[in-house]
Amino acid sequence: MDTGTAYGLPAPTHQASLTEVGAGTPMGELLRRYWHPVGLSADATATPRQVRILGEDLILFRDGQGRPGLVYPHCAHRGASLYYGKVEATGIRCCYHGWLFDVQGHCLEQPCEPGCGEKARGKVRQPWYPVEERYGMVWAYLGPPDRKPALPRYAALEELADGETVEADDSSIGGGGPPIIPCNWLQHYENLVDPFHVVILHATFSGTQFVDQMAVMPDVEWSYTPTGVQVTSVRHLPEGKTFRRLSEAALPTLRVIPNPRLGAWGPVESIGWVLPIDDHSFRIYVAGRVSEPGALSRMRSRQNGKLWAELTEAEHRAFPGDYEAQVSQGAIAHHSEEHLATSDRGIVMLRRLLQRQLAAVAAGEDPVGVDRSSEPALVRFAAGNYLLDTESACSPQTSEMPAPGA
Ligand code: FES
Ligand SMILES: [Fe+2]
């Protein structure tokens, strides 16, 4: 009798604690212990903009003094959306009865009340979140106020060579796609520690999407760093040289991935952040060192020689990239149907690391990478593309060490 047919297949399930990001969920609370980029600096303007972050709908704006603000949409008076508000020098004014709120939600005016609300307005606060600007992006902290860390600084974005500047980009995942990717954020985050897909998806299946060297099957090792999982991929190139590539998925959602197009050898030139919009969509913000303006956004993969948006449906099918592979795993990947293999060791390690941090937060502790000191140390990663003249193997296997934290 043949077995293993799809008949009677149980409905798929996913690990909710690792994937769901709404307020009050375990992962939602873990992610709320960190700062996240919520827009490019250019997105915060005098025109209120609707943004969705970790399942919360919010309004991003910039007041007349240049201060970015991120507030709950429903006005504290009677709930009209501040999306229809007018931005003024000192804050945002609700369209319905004109209450004016500053970037920290203080009510400055209530024009229909006696004395412009002089007596009562101090009792009202529009719910708001702290924001800061750095690396061309607006960052927000959506967590408990008493747990707010310092906004980290990264050596890769602070130590610039002559002529280099830092610029930000939000156009899509590196492999191509639209700005908003319609699947769970963890699918993309796990992809960062999956170096074998580079050889199959990006270099064999759909032709060369990066460069020829990436098509060589690497020797791979995974190891824990203080805040993430590092991948070491070693490729023996035909001319007797060794290409050693270090990349990392760091908490909370960092992509520390050197350029797969191998522009210049050396340390990683950009850092990306996976922003979960909600349980079923995410987007990417990247900041990187560039020597020419616009270089970051021009770094797009091609499938069949075309950009993702130019492909016909038949070409999407015949030349799949990251978007096709990750979105087709499902709105949230079907964890109950997976068969993890030896090449998925990095994914197992990353899930274990995340589970450790969920436990830490549940126990009232800080997750890894949270630094509340006033002068936090520069965050430094080993990631980069390195070309060695000699034969070189992977470093000793360290993946059995326990996940950091807790
Ligand atoms: S609902 Fe906003 S001022 Fe009345
Ligand atoms: Fe990829």
PDB file of C-alpha atoms and ligand atoms in Angstrom, residues 175 191 197-198 201-202 210 322 326, ligand 2:
ATOM      1  CA  GLY A 175      17.028  39.767  -3.356  1.00  0.00           C
ATOM      2  CA  ASN A 191      16.857  33.230   5.875  1.00  0.00           C
ATOM      3  CA  HIS A 197      19.927  28.780  -0.233  1.00  0.00           C
ATOM      4  CA  VAL A 198      22.408  31.219  -1.802  1.00  0.00           C
ATOM      5  CA  LEU A 201      18.075  29.686  -5.125  1.00  0.00           C
ATOM      6  CA  HIS A 202      20.349  32.553  -6.102  1.00  0.00           C
ATOM      7  CA  PHE A 210      24.658  37.763  -7.378  1.00  0.00           C
ATOM      8  CA  ASP A 322      13.929  35.461  -2.026  1.00  0.00           C
ATOM      9  CA  GLN A 326       9.850  33.136   1.505  1.00  0.00           C
TER      10      GLN A 326
HETATM   11 FE    FE B   2      18.425  35.138  -0.336  1.00  0.00          FE
END
